[in-house]
mmCIF file of C-alpha atoms in Angstrom:
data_model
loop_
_atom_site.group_PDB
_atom_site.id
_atom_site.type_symbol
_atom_site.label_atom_id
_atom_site.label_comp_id
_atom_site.label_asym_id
_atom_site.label_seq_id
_atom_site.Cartn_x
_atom_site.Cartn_y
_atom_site.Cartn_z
ATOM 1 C CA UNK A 1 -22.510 48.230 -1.018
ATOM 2 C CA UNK A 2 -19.684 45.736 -1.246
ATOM 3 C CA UNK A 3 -18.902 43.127 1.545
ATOM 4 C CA UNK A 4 -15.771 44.162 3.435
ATOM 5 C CA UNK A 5 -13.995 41.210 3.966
ATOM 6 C CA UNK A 6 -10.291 40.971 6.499
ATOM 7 C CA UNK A 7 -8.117 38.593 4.921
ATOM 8 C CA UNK A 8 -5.730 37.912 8.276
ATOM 9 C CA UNK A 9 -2.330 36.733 7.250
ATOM 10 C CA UNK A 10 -2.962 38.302 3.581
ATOM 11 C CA UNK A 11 0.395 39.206 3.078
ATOM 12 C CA UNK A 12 1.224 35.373 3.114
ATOM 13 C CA UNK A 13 1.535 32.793 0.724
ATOM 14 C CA UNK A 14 -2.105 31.443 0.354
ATOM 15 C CA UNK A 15 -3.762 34.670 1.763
ATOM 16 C CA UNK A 16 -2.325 36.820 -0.911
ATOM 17 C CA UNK A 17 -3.775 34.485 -3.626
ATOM 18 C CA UNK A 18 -7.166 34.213 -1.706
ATOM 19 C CA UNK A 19 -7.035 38.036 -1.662
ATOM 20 C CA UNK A 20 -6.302 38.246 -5.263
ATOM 21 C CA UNK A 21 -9.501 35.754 -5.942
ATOM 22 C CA UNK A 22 -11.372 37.949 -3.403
ATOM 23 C CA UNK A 23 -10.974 41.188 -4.884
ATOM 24 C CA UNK A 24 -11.502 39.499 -8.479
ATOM 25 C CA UNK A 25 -14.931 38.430 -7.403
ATOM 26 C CA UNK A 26 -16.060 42.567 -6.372
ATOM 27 C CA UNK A 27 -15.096 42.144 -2.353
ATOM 28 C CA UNK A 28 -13.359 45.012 -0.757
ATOM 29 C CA UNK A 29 -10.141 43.869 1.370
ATOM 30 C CA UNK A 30 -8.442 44.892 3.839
ATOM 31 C CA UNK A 31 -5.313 43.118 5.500
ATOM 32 C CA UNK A 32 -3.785 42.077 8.648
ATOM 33 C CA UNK A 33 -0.060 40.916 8.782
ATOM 34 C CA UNK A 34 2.622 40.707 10.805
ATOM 35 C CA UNK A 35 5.093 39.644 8.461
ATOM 36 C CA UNK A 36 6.871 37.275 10.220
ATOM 37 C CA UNK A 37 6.584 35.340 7.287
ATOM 38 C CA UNK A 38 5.732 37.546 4.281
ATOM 39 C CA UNK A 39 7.320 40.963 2.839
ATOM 40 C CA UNK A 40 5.375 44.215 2.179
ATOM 41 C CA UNK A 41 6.070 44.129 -1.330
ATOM 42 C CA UNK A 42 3.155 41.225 -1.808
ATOM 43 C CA UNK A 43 1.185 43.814 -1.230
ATOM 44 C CA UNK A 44 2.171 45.893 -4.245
ATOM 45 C CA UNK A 45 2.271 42.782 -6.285
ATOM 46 C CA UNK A 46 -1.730 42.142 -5.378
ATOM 47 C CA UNK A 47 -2.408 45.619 -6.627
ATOM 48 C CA UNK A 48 -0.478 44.637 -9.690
ATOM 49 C CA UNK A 49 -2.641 41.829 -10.772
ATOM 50 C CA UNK A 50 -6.201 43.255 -9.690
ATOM 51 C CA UNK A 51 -5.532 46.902 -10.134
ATOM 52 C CA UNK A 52 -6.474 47.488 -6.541
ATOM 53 C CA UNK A 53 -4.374 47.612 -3.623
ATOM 54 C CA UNK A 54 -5.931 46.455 -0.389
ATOM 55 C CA UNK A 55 -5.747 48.510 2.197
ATOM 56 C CA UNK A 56 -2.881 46.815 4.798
ATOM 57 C CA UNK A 57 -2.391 47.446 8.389
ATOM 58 C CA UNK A 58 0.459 45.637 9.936
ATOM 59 C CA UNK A 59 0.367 44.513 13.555
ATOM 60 C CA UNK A 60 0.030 40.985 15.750
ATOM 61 C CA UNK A 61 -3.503 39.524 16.181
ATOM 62 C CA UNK A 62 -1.646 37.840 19.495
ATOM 63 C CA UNK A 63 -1.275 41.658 20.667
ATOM 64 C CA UNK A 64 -5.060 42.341 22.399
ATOM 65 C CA UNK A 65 -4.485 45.642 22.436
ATOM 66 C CA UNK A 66 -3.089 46.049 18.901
ATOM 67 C CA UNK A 67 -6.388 43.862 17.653
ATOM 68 C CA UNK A 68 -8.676 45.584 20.137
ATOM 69 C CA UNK A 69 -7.620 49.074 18.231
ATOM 70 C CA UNK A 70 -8.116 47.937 15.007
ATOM 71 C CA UNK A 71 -11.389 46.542 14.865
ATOM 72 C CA UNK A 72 -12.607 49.703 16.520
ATOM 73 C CA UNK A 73 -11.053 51.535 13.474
ATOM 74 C CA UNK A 74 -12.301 49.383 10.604
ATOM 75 C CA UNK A 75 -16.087 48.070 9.548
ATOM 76 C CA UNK A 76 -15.646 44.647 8.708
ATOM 77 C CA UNK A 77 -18.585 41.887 7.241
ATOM 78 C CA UNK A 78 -16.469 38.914 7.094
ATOM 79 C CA UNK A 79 -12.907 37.255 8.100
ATOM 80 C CA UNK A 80 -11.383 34.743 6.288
ATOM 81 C CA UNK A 81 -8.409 34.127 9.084
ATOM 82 C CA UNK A 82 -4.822 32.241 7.986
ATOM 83 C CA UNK A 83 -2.714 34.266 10.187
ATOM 84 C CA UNK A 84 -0.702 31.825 12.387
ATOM 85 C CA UNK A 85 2.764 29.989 12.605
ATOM 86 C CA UNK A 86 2.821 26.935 9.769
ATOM 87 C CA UNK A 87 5.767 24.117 9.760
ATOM 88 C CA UNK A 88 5.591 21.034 11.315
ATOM 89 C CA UNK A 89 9.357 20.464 11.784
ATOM 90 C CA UNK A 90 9.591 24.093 14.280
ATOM 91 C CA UNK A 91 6.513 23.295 15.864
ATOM 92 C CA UNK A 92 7.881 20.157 17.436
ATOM 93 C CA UNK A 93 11.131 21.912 18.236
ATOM 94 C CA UNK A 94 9.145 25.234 19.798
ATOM 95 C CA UNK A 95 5.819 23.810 20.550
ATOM 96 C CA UNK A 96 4.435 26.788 22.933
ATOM 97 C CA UNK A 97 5.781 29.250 20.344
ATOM 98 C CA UNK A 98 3.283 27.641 17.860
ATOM 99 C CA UNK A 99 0.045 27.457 20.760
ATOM 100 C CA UNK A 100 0.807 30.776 22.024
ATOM 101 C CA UNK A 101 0.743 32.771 18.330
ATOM 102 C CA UNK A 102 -2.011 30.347 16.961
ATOM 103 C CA UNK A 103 -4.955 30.160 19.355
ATOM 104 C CA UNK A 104 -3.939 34.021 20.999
ATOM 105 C CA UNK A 105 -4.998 34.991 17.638
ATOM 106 C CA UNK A 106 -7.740 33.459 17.116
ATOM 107 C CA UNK A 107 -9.275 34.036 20.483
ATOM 108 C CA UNK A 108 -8.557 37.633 19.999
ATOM 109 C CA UNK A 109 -10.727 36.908 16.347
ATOM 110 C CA UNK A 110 -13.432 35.757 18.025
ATOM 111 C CA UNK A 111 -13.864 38.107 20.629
ATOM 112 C CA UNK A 112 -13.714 41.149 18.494
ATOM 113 C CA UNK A 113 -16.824 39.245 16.103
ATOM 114 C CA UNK A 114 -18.847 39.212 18.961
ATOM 115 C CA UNK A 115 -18.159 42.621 20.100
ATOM 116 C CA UNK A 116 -18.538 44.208 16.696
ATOM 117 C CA UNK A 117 -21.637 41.618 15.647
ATOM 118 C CA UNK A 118 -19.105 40.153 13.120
ATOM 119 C CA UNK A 119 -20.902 36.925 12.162
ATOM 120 C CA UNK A 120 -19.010 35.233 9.351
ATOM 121 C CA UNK A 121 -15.807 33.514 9.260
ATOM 122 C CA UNK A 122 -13.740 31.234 6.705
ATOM 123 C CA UNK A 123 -10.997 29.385 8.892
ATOM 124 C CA UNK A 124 -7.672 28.050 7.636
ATOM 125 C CA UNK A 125 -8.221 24.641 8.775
ATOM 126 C CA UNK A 126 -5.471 21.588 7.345
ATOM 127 C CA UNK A 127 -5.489 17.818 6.815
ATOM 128 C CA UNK A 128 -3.121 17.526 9.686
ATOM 129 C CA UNK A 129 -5.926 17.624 11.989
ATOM 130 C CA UNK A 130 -6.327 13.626 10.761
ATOM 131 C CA UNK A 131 -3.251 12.960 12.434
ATOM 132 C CA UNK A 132 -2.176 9.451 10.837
ATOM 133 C CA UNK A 133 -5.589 8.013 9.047
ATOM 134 C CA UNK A 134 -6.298 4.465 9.498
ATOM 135 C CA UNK A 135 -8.286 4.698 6.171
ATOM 136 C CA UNK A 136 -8.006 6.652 3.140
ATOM 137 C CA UNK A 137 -9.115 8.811 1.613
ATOM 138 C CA UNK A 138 -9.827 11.349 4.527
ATOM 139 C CA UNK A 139 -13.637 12.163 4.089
ATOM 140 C CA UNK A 140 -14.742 15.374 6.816
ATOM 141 C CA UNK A 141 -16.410 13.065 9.014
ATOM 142 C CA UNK A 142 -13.047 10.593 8.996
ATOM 143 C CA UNK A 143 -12.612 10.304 12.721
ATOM 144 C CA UNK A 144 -9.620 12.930 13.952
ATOM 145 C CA UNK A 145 -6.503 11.138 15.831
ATOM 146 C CA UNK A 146 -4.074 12.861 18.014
ATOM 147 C CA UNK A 147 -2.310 15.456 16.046
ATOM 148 C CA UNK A 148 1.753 14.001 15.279
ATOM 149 C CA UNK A 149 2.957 17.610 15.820
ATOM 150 C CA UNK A 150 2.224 20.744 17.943
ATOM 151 C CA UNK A 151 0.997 22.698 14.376
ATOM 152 C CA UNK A 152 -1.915 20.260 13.857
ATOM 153 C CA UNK A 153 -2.913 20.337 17.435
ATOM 154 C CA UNK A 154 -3.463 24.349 17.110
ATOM 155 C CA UNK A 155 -5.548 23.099 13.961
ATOM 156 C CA UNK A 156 -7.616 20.916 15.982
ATOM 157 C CA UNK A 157 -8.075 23.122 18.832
ATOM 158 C CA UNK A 158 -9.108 26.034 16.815
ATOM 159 C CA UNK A 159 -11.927 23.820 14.744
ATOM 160 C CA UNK A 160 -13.110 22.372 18.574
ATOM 161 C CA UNK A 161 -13.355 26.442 19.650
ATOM 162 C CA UNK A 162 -14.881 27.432 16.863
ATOM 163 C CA UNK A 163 -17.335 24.429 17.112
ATOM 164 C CA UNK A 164 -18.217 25.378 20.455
ATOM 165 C CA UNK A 165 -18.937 29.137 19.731
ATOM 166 C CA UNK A 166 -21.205 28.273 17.115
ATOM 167 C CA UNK A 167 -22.982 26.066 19.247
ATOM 168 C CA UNK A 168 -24.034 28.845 21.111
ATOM 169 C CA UNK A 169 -23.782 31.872 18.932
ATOM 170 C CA UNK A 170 -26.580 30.395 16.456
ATOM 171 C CA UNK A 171 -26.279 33.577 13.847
ATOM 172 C CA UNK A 172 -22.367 32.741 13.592
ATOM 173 C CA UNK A 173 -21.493 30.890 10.594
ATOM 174 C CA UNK A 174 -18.301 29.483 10.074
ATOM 175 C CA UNK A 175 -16.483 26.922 7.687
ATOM 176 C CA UNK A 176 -13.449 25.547 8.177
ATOM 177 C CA UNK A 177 -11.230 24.191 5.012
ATOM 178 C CA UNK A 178 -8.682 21.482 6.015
ATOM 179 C CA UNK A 179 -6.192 22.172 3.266
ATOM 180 C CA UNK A 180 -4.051 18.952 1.930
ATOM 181 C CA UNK A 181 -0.891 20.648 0.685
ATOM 182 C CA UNK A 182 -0.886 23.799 -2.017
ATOM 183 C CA UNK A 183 1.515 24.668 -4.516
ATOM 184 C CA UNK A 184 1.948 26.393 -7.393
ATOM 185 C CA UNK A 185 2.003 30.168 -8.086
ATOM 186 C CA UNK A 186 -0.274 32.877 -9.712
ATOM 187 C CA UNK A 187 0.027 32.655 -13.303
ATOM 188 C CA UNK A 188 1.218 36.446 -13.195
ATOM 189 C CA UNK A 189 4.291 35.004 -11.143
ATOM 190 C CA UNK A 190 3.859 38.476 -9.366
ATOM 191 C CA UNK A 191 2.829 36.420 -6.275
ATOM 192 C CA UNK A 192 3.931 32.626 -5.071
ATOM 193 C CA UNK A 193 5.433 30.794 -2.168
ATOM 194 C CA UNK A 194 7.959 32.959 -0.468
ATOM 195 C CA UNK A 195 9.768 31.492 2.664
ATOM 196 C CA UNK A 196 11.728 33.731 4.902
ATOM 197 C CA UNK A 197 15.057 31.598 5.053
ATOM 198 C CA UNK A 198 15.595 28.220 4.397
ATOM 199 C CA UNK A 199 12.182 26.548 3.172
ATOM 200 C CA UNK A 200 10.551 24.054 5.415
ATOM 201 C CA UNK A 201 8.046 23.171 2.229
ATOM 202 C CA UNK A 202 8.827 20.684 -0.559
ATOM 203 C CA UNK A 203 8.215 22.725 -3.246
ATOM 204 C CA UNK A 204 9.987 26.231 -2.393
ATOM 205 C CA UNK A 205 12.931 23.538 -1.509
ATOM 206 C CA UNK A 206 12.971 21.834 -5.251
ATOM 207 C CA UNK A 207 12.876 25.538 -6.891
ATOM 208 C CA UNK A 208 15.338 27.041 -5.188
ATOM 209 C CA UNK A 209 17.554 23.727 -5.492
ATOM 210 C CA UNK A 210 16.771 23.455 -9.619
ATOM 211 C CA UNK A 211 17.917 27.802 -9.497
ATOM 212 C CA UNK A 212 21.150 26.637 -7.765
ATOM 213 C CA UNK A 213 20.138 28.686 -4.683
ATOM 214 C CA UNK A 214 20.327 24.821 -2.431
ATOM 215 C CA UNK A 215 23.173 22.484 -3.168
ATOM 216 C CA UNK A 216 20.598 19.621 -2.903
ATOM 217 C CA UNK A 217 17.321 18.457 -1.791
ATOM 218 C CA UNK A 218 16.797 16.957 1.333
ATOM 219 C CA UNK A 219 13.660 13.672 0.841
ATOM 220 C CA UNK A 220 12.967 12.747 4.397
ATOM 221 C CA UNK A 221 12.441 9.222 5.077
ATOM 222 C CA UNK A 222 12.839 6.816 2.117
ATOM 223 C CA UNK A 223 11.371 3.824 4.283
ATOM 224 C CA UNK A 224 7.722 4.643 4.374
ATOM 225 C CA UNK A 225 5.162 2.279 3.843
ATOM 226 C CA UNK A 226 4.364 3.448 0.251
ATOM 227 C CA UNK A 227 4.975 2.503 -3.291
ATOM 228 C CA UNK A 228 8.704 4.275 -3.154
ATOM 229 C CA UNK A 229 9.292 4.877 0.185
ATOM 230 C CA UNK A 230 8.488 8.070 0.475
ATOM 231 C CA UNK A 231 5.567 10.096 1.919
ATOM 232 C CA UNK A 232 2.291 10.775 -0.051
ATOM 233 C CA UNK A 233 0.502 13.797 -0.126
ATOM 234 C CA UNK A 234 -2.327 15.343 -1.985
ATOM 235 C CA UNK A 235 -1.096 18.686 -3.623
ATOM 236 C CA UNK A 236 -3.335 21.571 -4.751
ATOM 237 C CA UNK A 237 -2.762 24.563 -6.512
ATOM 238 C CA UNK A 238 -2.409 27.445 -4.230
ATOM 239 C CA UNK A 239 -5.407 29.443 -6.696
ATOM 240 C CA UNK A 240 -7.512 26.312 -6.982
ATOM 241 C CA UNK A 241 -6.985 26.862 -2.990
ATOM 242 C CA UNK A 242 -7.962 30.429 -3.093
ATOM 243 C CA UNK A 243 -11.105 29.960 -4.982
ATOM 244 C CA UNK A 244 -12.695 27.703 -2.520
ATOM 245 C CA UNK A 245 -12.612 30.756 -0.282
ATOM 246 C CA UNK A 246 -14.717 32.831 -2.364
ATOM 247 C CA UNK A 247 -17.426 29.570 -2.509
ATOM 248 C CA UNK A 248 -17.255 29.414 1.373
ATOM 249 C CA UNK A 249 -18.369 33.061 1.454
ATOM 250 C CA UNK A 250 -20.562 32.637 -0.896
ATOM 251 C CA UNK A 251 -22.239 29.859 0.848
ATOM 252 C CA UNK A 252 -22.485 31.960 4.135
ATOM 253 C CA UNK A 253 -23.891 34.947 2.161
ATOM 254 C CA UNK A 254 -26.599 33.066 0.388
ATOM 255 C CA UNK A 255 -27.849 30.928 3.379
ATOM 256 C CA UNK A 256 -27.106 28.163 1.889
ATOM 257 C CA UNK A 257 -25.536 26.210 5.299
ATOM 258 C CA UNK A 258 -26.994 23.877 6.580
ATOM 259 C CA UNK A 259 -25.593 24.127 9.971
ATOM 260 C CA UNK A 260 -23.845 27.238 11.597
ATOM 261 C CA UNK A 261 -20.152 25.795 11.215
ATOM 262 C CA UNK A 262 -19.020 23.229 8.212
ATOM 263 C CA UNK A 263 -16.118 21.432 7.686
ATOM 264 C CA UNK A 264 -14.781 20.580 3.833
ATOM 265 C CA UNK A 265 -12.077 18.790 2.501
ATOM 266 C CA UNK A 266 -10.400 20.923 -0.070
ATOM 267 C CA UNK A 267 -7.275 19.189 -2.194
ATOM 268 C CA UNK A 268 -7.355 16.928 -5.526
ATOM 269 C CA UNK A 269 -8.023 13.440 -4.270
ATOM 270 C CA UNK A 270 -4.838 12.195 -5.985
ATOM 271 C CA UNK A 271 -2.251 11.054 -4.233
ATOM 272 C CA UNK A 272 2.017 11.783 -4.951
ATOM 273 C CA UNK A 273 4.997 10.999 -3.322
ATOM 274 C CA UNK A 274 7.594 13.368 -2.903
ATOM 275 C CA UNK A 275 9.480 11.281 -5.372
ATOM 276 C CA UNK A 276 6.592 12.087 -8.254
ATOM 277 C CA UNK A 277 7.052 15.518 -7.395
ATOM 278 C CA UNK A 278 10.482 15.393 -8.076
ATOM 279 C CA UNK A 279 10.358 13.449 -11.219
ATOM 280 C CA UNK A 280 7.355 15.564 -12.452
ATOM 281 C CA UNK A 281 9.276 18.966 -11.466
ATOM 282 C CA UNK A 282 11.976 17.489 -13.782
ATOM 283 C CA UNK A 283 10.009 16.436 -16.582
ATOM 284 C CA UNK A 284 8.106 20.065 -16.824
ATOM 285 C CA UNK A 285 11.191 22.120 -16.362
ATOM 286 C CA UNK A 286 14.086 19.955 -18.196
ATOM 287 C CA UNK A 287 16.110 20.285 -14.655
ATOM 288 C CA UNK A 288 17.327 18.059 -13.007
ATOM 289 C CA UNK A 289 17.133 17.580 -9.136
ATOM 290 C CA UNK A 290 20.345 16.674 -7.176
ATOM 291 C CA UNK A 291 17.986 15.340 -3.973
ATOM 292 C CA UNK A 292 19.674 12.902 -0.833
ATOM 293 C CA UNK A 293 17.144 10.369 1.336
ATOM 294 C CA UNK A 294 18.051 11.672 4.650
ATOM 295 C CA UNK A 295 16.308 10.414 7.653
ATOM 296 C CA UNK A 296 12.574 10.893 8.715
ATOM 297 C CA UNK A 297 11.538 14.253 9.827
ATOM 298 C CA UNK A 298 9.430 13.992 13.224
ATOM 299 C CA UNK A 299 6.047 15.134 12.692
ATOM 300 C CA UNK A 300 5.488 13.888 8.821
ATOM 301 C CA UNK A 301 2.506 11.476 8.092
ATOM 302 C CA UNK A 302 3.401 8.809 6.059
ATOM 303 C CA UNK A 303 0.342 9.035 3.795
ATOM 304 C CA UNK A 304 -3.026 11.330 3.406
ATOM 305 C CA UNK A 305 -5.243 12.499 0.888
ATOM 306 C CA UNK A 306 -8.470 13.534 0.368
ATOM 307 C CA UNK A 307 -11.704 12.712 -0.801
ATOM 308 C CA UNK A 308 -13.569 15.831 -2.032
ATOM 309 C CA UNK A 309 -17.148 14.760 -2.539
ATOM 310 C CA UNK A 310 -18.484 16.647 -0.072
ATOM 311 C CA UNK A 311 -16.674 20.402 -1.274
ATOM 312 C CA UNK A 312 -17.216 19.346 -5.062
ATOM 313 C CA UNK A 313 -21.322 18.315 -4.667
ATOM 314 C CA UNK A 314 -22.455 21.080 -1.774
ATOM 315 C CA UNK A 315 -20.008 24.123 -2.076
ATOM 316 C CA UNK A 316 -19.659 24.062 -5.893
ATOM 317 C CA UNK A 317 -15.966 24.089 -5.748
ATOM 318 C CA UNK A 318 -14.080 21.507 -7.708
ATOM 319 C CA UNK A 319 -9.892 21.274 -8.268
ATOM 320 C CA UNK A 320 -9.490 22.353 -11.963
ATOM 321 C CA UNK A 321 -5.101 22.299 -12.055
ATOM 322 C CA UNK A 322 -3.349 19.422 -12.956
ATOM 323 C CA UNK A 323 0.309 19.285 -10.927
ATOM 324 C CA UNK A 324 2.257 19.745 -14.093
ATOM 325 C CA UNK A 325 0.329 23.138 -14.104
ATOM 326 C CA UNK A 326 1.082 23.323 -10.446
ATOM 327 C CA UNK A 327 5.283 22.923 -10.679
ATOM 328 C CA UNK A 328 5.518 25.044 -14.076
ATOM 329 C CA UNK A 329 3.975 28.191 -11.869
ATOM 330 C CA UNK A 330 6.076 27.427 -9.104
ATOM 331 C CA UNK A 331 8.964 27.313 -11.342
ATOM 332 C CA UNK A 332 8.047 30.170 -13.294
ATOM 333 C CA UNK A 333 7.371 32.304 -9.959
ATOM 334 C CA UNK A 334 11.191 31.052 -8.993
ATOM 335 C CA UNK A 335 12.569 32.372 -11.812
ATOM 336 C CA UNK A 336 10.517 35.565 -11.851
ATOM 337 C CA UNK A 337 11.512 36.105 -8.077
ATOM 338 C CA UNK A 338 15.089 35.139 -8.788
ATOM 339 C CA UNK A 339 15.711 37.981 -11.631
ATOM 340 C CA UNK A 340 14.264 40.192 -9.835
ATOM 341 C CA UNK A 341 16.112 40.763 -6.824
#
């Protein structure tokens, strides 16, 4: 009988991909979004690449009730959870926005797996729970400094709850991936990074500048401490991303853990600046980038990346897309997205 796995946040950028990976790999799925920042037509799109539309129910995890209801309804084996609120920048500016979707959420999560003996659970973790690293690369047991925006402080939080519950549910096992930045698209284009509004990313920001949707791009902070002044960051493609979920549950299904909740690094280990970004977008594409060096952005770290021993050696999971690979998708899924509206 195949593992039912609820993908929370599925409609969404990396939890459609994950779901794509998921379904590719013989798991059923089934879906939980909101879409407060997602469309219904992802949905369609998944079914599109795998042949199999996962089943979808749309409500708020923050609504009790709503998640009460539905995990009454459904038989679930496994949750891989991403639903929450994402940007930096709008966290600082509505801070109890952010704590009040993000940790309602998962709290309601958690208290439906112990009710329905739900024991497994990939969480959407993120390199912004290293705050600003006094060393680097980040390594999982790098020590974890106050979060610079409200956003990483739900990520912390969240990883110190679900660190607790495992210490005292001992069948629970959970892993938590602290993602460094994705990008990129599925090589179908039928699924990529799709903002409601004006994009708080980099790389939504550069396509829909290069498609003449944005006058210009906005580089925030040119003063940084870094070879050209501008942040670094350690950018993964968004199905390299995916696949690391499938290894997670894959490790929890095989008893392979060696403790009840696990923390990995998952990203490249390569550093670029938002100016290599740029100039790399330009070389692939042959566009070129009207961008401005406007001030900092409150929140940003000046520099992180990760090193992915630990993901690569014990979960089997290794980074296989180079970023050329990464912009060309992300370009191609622009174009796609562009024609056909």
């Amino acid at each position: 009988m195949k593992q039912v796995v609820l993908v929370t946040g599925g409609a969404g950028y990396i939890g459609s991909h994950t779901v794509v990976e998921l379904q590719n790999s013989g798991y059923d799925v089934v879906i939980v979004d909101n879409f407060s920042n997602s469309q219904s037509s992802v949905v369609e799109n998944i079914g599109k690449i795998t042949g199999i539309t996962p089943k979808l129910y749309s409500f708020d995890l923050a609504d009790e009730k709503a998640c009460t209801a539905f995990f009454h309804k459904e038989h679930i084996d496994a949750i891989i959870h991403f639903a929450a609120y994402k940007y930096v920048g709008e966290s600082v500016e509505q801070p109890l926005r952010y704590y009040k979707n993000n940790l309602y959420s998962t709290l309601n999560l958690l208290t439906a797996m112990k009710e329905h003996h739900i024991k497994q659970l990939v969480f959407s973790s993120s390199c912004t729970v290293y705050g600003t690293p006094d060393v680097l690369p980040v390594v999982e047991t790098t020590p974890v400094k106050p979060a610079t925006c409200p956003y990483g402080n739900t990520k912390q939080i969240i990883e110190e709850i679900l660190r607790d519950v495992c210490h005292t549910e001992h069948e629970y096992k959970v892993i938590a991936l602290r993602y460094f930045n994705p990008i990129g698209a599925h090589p179908s284009a039928l699924i990529g990074e799709l903002p409601n509004g004006v994009p708080q990313n980099l790389i939504p920001y550069i396509t829909q500048t290069a498609a003449g949707i944005r006058e210009y791009l906005q580089v925030f902070g040119g003063d940084y401490n870094t070879p050209d002044g501008t942040c670094l960051r350690d950018y993964i493609h968004v199905v390299d991303l995916a696949k690391a979920h499938v290894k997670a549950l894959h490790r929890m299904q095989n008893q392979n853990m060696e403790q009840n909740y696990e923390v990995f690094n998952i990203g490249t280990g390569k550093p670029s600046s938002v100016l290599d970004i740029i100039h790399a977008f330009e070389k692939v594409t042959g566009k070129v980038l009207p961008y401005k060096i406007v001030s900092r952005r409150v929140g940003d770290v000046e520099k992180v990346w990760a090193d992915t021993t630990k993901a690569n050696q014990i979960m089997g999971w290794k980074a296989l897309l180079n970023l050329e690979e990464m912009l060309a998708s992300a370009w191609n899924w622009e174009m796609k997205h562009n024609q056909a509206k």
